[in-house]
XYZ file of C-alpha atoms in Angstrom:
625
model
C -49.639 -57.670 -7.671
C -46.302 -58.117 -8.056
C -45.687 -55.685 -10.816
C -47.694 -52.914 -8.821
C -45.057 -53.483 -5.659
C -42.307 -53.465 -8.250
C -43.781 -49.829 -9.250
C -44.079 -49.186 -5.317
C -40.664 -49.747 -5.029
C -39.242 -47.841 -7.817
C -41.374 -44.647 -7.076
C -40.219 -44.889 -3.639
C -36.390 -44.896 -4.501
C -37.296 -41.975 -7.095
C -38.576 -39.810 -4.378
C -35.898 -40.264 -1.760
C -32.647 -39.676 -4.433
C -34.553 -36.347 -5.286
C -34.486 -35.716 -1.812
C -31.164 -36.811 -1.276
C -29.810 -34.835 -4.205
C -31.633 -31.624 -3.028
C -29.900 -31.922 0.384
C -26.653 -32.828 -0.995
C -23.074 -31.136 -0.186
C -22.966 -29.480 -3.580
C -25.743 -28.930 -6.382
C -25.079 -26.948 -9.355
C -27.080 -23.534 -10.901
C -26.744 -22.210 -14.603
C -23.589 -20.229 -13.897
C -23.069 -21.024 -9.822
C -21.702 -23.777 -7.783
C -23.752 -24.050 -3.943
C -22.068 -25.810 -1.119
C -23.439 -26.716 1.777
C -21.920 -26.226 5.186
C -23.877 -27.226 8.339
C -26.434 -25.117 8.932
C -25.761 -22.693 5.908
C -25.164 -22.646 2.108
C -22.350 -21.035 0.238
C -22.857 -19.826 -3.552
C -20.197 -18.552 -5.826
C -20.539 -15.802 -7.716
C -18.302 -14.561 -10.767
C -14.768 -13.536 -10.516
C -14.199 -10.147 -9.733
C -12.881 -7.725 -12.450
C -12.414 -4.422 -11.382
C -15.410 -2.657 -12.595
C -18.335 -4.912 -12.033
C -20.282 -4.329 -9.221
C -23.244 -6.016 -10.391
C -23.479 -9.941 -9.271
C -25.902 -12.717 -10.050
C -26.753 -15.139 -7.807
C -28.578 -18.354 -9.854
C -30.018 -20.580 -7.260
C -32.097 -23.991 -7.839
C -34.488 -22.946 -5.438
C -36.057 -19.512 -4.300
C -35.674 -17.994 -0.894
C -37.539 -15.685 1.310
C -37.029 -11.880 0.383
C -36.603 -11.699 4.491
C -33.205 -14.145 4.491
C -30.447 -12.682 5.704
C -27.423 -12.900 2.710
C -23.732 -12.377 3.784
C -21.404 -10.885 1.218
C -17.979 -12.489 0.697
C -14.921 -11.156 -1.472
C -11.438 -13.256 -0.763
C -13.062 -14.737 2.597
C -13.304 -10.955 3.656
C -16.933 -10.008 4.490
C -18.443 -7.137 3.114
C -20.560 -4.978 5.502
C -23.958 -5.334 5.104
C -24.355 -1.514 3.847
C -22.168 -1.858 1.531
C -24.345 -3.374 -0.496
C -28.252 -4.217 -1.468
C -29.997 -7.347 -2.692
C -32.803 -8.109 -5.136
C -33.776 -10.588 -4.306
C -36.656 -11.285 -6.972
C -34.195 -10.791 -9.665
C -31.601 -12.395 -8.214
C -29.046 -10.091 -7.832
C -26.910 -8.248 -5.541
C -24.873 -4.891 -5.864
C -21.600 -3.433 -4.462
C -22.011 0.963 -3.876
C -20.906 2.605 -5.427
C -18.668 3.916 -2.297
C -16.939 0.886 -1.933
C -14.671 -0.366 -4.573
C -15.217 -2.966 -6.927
C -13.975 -6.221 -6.505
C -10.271 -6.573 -7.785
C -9.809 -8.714 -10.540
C -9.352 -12.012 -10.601
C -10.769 -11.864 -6.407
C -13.214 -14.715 -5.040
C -16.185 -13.712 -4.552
C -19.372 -15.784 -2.530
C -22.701 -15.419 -0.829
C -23.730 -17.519 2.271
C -27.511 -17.383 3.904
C -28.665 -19.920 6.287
C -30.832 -23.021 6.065
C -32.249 -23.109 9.244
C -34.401 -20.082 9.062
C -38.154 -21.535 8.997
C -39.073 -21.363 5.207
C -36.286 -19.138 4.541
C -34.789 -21.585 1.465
C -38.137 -22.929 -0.546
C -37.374 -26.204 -2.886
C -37.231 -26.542 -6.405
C -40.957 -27.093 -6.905
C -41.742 -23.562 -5.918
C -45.241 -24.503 -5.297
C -44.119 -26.626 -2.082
C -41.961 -24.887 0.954
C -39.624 -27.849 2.082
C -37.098 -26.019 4.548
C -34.023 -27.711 3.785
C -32.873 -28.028 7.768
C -35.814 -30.506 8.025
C -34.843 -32.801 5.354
C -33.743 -35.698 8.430
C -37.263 -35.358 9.360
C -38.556 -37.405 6.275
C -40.295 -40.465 7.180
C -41.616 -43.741 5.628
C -45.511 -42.144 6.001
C -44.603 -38.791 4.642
C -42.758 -40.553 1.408
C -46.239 -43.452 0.568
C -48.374 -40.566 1.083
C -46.419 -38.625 -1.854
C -46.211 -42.318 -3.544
C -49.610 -42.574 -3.692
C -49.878 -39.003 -5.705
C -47.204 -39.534 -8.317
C -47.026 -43.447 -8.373
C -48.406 -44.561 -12.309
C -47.122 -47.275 -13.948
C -46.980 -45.212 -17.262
C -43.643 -43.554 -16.349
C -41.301 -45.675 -15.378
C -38.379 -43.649 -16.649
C -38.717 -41.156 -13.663
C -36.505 -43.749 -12.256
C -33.530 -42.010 -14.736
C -31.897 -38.874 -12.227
C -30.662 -41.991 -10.116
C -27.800 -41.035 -12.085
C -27.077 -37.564 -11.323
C -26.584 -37.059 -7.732
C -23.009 -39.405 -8.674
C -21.824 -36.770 -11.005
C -22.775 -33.804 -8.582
C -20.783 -35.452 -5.778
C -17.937 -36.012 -7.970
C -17.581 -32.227 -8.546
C -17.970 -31.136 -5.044
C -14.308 -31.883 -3.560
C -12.213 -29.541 -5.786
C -14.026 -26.522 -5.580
C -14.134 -26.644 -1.845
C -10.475 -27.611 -0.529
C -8.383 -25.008 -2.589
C -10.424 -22.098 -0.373
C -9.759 -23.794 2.963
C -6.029 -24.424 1.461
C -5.092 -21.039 0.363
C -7.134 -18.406 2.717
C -4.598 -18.372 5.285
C -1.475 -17.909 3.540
C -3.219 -16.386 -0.149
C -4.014 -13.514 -1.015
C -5.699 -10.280 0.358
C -8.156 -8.568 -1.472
C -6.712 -5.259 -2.632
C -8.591 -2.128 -2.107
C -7.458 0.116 -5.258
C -5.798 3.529 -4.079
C -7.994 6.684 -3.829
C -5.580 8.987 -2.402
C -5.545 12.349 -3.796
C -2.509 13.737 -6.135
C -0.336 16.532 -5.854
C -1.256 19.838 -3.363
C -4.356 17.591 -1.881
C -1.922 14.661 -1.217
C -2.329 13.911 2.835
C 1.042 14.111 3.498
C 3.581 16.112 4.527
C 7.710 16.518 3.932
C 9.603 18.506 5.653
C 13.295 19.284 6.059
C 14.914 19.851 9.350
C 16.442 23.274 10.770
C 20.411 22.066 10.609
C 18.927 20.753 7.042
C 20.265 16.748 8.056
C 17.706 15.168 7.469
C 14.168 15.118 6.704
C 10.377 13.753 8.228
C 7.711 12.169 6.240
C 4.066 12.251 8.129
C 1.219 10.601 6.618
C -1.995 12.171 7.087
C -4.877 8.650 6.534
C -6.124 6.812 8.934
C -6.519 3.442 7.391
C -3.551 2.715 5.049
C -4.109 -0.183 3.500
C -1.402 -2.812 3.324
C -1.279 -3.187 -0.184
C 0.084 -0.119 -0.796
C 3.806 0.889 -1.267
C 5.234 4.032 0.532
C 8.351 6.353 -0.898
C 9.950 9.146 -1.025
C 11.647 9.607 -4.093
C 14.275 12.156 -5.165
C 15.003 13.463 -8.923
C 18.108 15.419 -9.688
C 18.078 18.708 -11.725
C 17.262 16.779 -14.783
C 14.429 14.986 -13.259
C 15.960 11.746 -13.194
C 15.298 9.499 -10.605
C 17.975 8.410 -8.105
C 16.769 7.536 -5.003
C 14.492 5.627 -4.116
C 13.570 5.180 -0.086
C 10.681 2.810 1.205
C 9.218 3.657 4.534
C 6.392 2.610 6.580
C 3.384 4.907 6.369
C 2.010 4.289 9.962
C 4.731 6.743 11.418
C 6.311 9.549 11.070
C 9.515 8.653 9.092
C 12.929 10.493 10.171
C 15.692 9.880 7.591
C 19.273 11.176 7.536
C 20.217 13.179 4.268
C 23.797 12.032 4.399
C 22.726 8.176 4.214
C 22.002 9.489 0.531
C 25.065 10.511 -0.221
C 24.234 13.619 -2.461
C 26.739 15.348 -4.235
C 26.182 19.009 -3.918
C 23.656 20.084 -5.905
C 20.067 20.999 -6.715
C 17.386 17.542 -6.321
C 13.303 17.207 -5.875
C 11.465 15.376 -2.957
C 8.145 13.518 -2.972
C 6.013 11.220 -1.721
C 4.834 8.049 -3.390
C 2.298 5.536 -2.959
C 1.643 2.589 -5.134
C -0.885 0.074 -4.464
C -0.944 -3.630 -6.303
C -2.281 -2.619 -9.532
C 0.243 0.191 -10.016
C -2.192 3.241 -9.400
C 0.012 5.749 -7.528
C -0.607 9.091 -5.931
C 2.337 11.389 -5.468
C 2.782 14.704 -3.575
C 3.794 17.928 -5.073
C 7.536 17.612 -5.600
C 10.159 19.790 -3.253
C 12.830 21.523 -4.507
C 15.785 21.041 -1.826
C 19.238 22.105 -2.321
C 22.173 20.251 -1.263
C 25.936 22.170 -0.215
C 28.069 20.030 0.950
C 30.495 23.364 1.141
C 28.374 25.510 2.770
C 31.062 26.678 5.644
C 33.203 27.796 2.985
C 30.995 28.842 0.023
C 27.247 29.937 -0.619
C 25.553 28.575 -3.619
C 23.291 29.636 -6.370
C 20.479 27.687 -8.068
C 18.270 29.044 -10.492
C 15.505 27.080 -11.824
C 17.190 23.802 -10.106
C 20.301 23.712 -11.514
C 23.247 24.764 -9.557
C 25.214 27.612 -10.784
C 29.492 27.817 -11.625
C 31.018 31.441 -11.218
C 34.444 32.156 -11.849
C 34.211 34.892 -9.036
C 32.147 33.048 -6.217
C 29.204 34.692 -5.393
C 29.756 37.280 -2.475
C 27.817 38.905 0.370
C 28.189 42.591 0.704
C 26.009 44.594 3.699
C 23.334 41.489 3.380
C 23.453 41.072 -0.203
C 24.305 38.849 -2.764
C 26.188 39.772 -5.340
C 27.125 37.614 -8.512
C 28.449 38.217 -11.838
C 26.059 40.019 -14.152
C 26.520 38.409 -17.350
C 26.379 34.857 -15.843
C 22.498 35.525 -13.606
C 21.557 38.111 -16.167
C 22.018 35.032 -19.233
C 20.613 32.679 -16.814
C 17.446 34.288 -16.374
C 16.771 34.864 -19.964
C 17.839 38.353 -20.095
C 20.435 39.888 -22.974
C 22.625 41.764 -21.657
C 25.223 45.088 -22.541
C 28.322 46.589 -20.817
C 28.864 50.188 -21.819
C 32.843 50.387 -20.296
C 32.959 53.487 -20.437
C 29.902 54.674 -17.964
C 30.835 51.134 -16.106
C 26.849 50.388 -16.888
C 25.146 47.092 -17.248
C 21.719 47.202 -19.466
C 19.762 44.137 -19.370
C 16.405 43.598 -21.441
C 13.949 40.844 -21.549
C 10.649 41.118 -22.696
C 9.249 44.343 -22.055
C 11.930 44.832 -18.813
C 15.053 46.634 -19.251
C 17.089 46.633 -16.007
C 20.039 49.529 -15.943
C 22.624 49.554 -13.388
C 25.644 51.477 -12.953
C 29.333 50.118 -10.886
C 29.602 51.655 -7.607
C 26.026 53.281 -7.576
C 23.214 52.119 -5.662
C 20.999 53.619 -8.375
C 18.774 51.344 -10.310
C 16.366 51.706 -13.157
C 13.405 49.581 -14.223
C 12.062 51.155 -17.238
C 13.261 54.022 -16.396
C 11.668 54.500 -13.023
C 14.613 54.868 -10.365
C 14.634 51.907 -7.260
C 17.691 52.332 -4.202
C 19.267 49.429 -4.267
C 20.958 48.176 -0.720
C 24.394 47.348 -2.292
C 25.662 48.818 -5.339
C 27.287 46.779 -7.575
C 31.128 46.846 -7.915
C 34.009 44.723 -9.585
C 35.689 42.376 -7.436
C 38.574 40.683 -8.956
C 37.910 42.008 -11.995
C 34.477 40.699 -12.128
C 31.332 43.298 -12.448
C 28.808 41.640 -9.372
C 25.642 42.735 -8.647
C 22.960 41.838 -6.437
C 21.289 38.680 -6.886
C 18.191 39.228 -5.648
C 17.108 42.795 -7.240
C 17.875 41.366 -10.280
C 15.883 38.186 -10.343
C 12.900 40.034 -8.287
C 13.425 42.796 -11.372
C 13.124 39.914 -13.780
C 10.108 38.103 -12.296
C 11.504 35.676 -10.457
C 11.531 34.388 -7.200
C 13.746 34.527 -4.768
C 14.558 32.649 -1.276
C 17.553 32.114 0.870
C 17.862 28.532 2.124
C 19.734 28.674 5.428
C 20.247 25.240 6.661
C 21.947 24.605 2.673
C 23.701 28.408 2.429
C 22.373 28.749 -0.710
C 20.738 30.803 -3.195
C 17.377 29.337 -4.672
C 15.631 31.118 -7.885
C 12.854 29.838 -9.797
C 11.611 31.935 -13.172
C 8.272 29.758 -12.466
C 7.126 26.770 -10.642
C 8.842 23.680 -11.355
C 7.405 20.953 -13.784
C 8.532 17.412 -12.225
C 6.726 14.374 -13.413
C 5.721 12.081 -10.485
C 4.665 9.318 -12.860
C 5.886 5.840 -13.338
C 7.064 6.126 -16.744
C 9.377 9.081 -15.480
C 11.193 6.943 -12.254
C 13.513 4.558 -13.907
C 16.177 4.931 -11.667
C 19.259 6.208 -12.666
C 22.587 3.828 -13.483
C 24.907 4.175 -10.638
C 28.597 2.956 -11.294
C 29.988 -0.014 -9.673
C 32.573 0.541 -6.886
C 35.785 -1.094 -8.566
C 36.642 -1.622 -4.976
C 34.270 -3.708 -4.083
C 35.423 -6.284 -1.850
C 34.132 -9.446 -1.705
C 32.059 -9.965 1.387
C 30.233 -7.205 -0.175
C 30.170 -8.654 -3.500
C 26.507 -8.676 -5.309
C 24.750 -11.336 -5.783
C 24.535 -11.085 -9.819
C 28.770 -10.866 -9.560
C 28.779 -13.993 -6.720
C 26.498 -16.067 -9.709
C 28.848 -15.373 -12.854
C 31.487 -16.438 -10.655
C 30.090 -19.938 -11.249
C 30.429 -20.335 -14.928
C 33.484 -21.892 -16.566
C 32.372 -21.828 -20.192
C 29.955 -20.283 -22.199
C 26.039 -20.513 -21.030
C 22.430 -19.882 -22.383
C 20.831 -17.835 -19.162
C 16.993 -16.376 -18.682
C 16.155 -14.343 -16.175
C 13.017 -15.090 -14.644
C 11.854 -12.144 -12.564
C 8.328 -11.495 -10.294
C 7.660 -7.829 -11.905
C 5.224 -7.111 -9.314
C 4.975 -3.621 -7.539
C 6.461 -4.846 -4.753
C 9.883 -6.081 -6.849
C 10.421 -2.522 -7.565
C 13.802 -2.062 -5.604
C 14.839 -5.612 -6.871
C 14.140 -5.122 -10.567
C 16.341 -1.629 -10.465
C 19.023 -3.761 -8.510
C 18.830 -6.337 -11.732
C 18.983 -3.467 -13.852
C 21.952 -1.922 -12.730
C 23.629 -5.070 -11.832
C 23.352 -6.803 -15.037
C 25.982 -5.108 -17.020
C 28.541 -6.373 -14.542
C 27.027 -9.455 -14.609
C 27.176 -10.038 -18.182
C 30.902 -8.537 -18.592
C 31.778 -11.076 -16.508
C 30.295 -14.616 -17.786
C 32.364 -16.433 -20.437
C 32.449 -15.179 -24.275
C 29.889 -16.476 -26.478
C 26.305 -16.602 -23.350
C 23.384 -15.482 -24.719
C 20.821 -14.302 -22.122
C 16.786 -14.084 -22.018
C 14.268 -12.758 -19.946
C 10.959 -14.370 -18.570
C 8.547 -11.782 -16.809
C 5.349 -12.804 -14.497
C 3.122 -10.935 -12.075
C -0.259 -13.705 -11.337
C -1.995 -15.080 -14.138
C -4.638 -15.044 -12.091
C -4.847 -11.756 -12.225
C -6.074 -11.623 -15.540
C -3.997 -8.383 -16.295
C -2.129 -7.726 -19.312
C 1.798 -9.772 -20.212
C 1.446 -11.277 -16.986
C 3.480 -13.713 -18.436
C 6.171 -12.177 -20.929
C 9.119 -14.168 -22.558
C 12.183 -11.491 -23.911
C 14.159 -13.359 -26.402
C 18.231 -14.659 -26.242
C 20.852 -12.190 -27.067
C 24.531 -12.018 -26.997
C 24.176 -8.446 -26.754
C 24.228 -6.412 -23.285
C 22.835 -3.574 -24.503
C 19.763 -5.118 -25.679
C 19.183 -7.265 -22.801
C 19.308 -4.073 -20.217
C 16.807 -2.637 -23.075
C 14.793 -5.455 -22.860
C 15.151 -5.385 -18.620
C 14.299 -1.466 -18.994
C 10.830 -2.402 -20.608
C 9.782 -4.056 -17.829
C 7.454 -1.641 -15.312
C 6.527 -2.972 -12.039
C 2.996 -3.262 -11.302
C -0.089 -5.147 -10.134
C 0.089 -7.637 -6.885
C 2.200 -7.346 -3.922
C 4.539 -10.255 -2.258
C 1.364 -12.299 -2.535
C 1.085 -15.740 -4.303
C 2.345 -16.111 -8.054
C 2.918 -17.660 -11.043
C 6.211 -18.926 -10.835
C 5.938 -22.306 -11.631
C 4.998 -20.959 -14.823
C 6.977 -18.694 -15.627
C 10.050 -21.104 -15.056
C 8.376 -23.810 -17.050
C 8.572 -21.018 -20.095
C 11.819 -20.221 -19.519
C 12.921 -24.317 -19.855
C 11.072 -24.452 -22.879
C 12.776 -21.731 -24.356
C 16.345 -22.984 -23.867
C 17.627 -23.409 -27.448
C 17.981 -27.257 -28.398
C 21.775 -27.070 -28.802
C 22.661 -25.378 -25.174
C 25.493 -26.783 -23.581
C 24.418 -25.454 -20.653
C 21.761 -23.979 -19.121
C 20.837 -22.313 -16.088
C 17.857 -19.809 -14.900
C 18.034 -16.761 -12.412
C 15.243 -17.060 -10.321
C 14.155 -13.795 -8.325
C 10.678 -13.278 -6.200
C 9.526 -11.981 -3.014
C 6.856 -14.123 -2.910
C 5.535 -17.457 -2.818
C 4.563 -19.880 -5.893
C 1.026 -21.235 -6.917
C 1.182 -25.080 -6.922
C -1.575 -27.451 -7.753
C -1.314 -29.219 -5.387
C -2.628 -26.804 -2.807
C -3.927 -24.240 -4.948
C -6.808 -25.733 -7.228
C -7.516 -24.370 -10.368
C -4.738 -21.322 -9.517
C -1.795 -23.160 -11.001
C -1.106 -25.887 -13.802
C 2.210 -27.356 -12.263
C 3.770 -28.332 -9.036
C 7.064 -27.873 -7.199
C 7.811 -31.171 -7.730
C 6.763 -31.307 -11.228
C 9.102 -28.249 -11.842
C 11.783 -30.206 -10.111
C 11.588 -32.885 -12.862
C 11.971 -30.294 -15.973
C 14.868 -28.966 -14.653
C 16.742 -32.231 -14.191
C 15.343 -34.027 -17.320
C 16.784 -30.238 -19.085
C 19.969 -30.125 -17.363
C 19.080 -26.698 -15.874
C 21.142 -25.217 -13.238
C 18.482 -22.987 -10.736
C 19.509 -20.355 -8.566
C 16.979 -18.353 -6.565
C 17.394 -14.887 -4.922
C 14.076 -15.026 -2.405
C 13.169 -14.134 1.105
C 15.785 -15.632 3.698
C 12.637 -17.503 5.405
C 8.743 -18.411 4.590
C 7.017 -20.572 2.340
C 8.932 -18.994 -1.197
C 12.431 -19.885 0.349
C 11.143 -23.417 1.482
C 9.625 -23.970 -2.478
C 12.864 -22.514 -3.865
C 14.841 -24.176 -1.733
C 14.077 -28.075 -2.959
C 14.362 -26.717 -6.738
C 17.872 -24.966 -6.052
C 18.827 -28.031 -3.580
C 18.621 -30.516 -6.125
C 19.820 -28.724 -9.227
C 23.178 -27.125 -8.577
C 22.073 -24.004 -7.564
C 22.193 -21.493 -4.730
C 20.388 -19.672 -2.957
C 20.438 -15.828 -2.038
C 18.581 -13.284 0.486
C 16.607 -11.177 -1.734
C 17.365 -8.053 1.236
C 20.714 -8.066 -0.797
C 19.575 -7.514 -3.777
C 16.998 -4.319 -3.442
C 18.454 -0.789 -4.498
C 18.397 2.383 -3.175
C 15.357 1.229 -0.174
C 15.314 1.973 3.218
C 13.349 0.789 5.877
């Protein structure tokens, strides 16, 4: 009697831990993690990569192909349309017209689980809607004794065990979301905007030619992306670089440029976090900062030098013949004694004759409307006939009171690769309330120093990392003989993307650590969460053993991961990071934003390691807002 009560008793607490276990905060699938929440349950799915679009959803139990399933990506819900479910194969797809989840995004289903037999239990063969699980009572549970109850398996008693070990897994997964979703990142929708004539934008250059207007033409720009107009010299080297916000039409004035006269290319940029960019088709606009006094020439971008200034005679332009014939790719002949010009290229020969407004194309006789003549000695002759003769084209740029020929369209790279910016010289004048920050930091040494450089290469650091660039050869001029410098690079390792965390060795040489900054291209994430506390944790273990003293650059625009509120994002805390850099000696300064969460991290590591802090506005090149 006694043993069968003992057996009454154990099948009892059997059933009610399955139960228990089943109704649990958090159970675990084959690849998935389920929470519960109220009246609903949430289920992870895999990380997105990019590409996949395909998810699988492994639950313990099956649910009704009815149940409504809501679509999560980064805490952002996905419109129902926007994708379908299987829901006997346990799967559910992204269209193809949305984009796939960014890599290393969050991704989770939730369906309810008080639906009437929407959620079945494990033993398929018996519906037991979760939401009534209170409703258990001592009848229900002898009844189902009564039917499993033999004393020939007392083992069942064994999964006591297991609901300890699920519970114990529940709290980490859970807090970092409810930590991070306010202040972490976005998901990023990758950019889809069309390239070159199709771009949906428009740049235009006033009448007076002062300044010019930018005009976006997309309704939803997303905030992720990165708006520009950049502007290449005749070489096609970058040297301007000028943000703006997309939502407006953008007014900017040409002289805040400070273009020399010359020849340079506008276009529109747009970036988005993972460094895909779309670009418009690039302007040609000429620049004369003499225009009241002289009219200028460019042919195929490049502004032209005449010993005899060009010269307008009854509305046309006349400029020395050997100089536009040469630059169009024509040889040319003066016959002195008929006071005739012959110029051949290709299958054109071009004859024209001082003081006659008698041309000849092969031969076949055009009027010209000025005849050429010598003016100072010089043989001019009209600009435009000549080009037009030649194949090129012609325009007259009034606001600029210039001259612009092109023998074909221009070829001007809008690519990444092809917009390192330009080194500008340093104003030897510089005072020092304008002093930069790099120059304010050297300041501090007073003997020789082992330095790394630990930048955020994001997309959004663009500005920043050319200001670095340019800055650095001051910088390192002016630190004491004998400092060695090294570079550590990070984006998010998160991400998942490629050198997202990058170490450039120590060297005493300048040259090779601008090379080394120069290989460095901006892209993927925004001025979202990163990982910093990595990256400086690389750079202290890098310091050679015999530095006498040490100190690391810090430079972001954005926040830090730390463990402590972001779960499984980062591997160290501030305060961890504190305590490397004062068991290593290491000086930290940090150039940041003036105000937010990254300035409060920085702040503590700078405050209590000899550092100082600096705006990161003061340190961006060649941006406008």
């Amino acid at each position: 009697m006694k043993l069968k009560r003992m057996m009454f008793l154990l099948s009892f607490l059997t059933i009610f831990v399955g139960l228990f276990t089943l109704c649990t905060e958090s159970v675990h699938a084959a690849n998935s993690t389920v929470f519960r929440n109220e009246d609903k349950l949430k289920l992870t799915l895999d990380d997105g990569n990019g590409v996949n679009r395909v998810f699988k959803f492994d639950l313990p139990f099956t649910i009704k192909p009815d149940t409504p399933i809501r679509l999560y990506s980064n805490y952002i819900e996905i419109p129902s349309g926007d994708f379908t479910i299987d829901y006997a194969n346990s799967t559910i797809t992204i269209a193809d017209s949305r984009p796939a989840p960014y890599p290393g995004s969050e991704n989770h289903i939730e369906l309810p689980i008080t639906m009437k037999g929407a959620v079945q239990s494990v033993d398929e063969s018996k519906v037991t809607p979760l939401a009534e699980e209170p409703k258990v009572t001592q009848p229900e549970v002898e009844t189902n004794i009564k039917e499993i109850s033999t004393p020939s398996k007392p083992e069942v008693a064994q999964p006591v065990d297991e609901p300890k070990v699920i519970e114990s897994q529940v709290t980490q997964p859970v807090v970092e979301p409810k930590v991070d979703q306010a202040v972490d990142e976005s998901p990023e929708i990758p950019l889809t905007i069309p390239s070159g004539e199709n771009f949906p934008g428009t740049f235009t250059i006033n009448s007076s030619g002062t300044s010019f207007s930018v005009r976006l033409k997309i309704k939803n720009i997303q905030p992720t992306y990165t708006s520009y107009v950049m502007v290449k010299n005749a070489d096609a080297q970058l040297i301007k670089r000028i943000q703006f916000d997309p939502e407006t039409t953008f007014t900017y004035p040409l002289s805040n440029l400070n273009l020399s006269t010359g020849g340079y290319y506008f276009y529109i940029k747009m970036i988005d976090q993972s460094g895909n960019s779309a670009a418009s088709v690039p302007q040609f606009v000429p620049i004369n900062n003499n225009k009241a006094q002289k009219v200028e020439v460019f042919i195929d971008g490049k502004l032209q030098q005449y010993e005899q200034p060009a010269t307008s005679i009854s509305g046309s332009m006349l400029v020395p013949f050997r100089a536009v014939f040469e630059a169009l790719g024509a040889k040319v002949k003066w016959d002195g004694a008929t006071k005739t010009v012959t110029a051949t290229k290709g299958n054109t020969t071009i004859k024209l004759t001082v003081g006659s407004r008698d041309a000849y194309i092969n031969g076949k006789l055009v009027r010209l409307n000025a005849a050429p003549r010598l003016i100072n000695g010089k043989v001019m002759v009209p600009i435009r006939f000549v080009s037009e003769a030649l194949g090129a084209k012609v325009k007259w740029n009034i606001a600029a009171q210039s001259v612009v020929i092109f023998l074909a369209p221009p070829q001007v790279l809008t690519t990444s690769e092809s917009e390192q910016l330009m080194e500008e010289n340093a104003d030897a004048s510089e005072s020092q309330s304008n002093t930069t920050i790099l120059k304010k930091i050297s300041t501090t040494f007073s003997k020789s120093t082992d330095i790394v450089f630990v930048i955020d290469v994001t997309s959004s650091m663009t500005g920043t990392l050319d200001y670095v660039r340019q800055k650095v050869k001051g910088f390192v001029d002016s630190v004491p003989a004998g400092s060695q410098f090294a570079v550590v690079a990070f984006r998010d390792i998160n991400l998942k993307a490629n050198k997202d965390l990058e170490f450039l060795e120590f060297t005493t040489d300048k040259n090779k650590l601008k090379g080394n900054l120069n290989m460095l291209r901006p892209s993927a994430g925004g001025d979202l969460k990163e990982s910093g506390l990595e990256a400086i944790q690389l750079a202290i273990s890098k310091f050679p053993k015999n530095s006498n003293s040490k100190t690391i650059i810090f430079i972001t625009d954005a926040p830090v991961h730390d463990k402590n509120t972001a779960l499984g994002k980062a591997r160290f805390s501030v305060d961890e990071i504190n305590e490397q850099l004062q068991k290593n000696g290491v000086i930290f300064n940090a150039i940041v934003p003036a105000n937010g969460l990254a300035n409060k991290q920085m702040k503590k590591l700078v405050d209590t390691n000899e550092g100082t802090l600096y705006d990161i506005k003061d340190a961006k090149l060649n941006l406008a807002k």
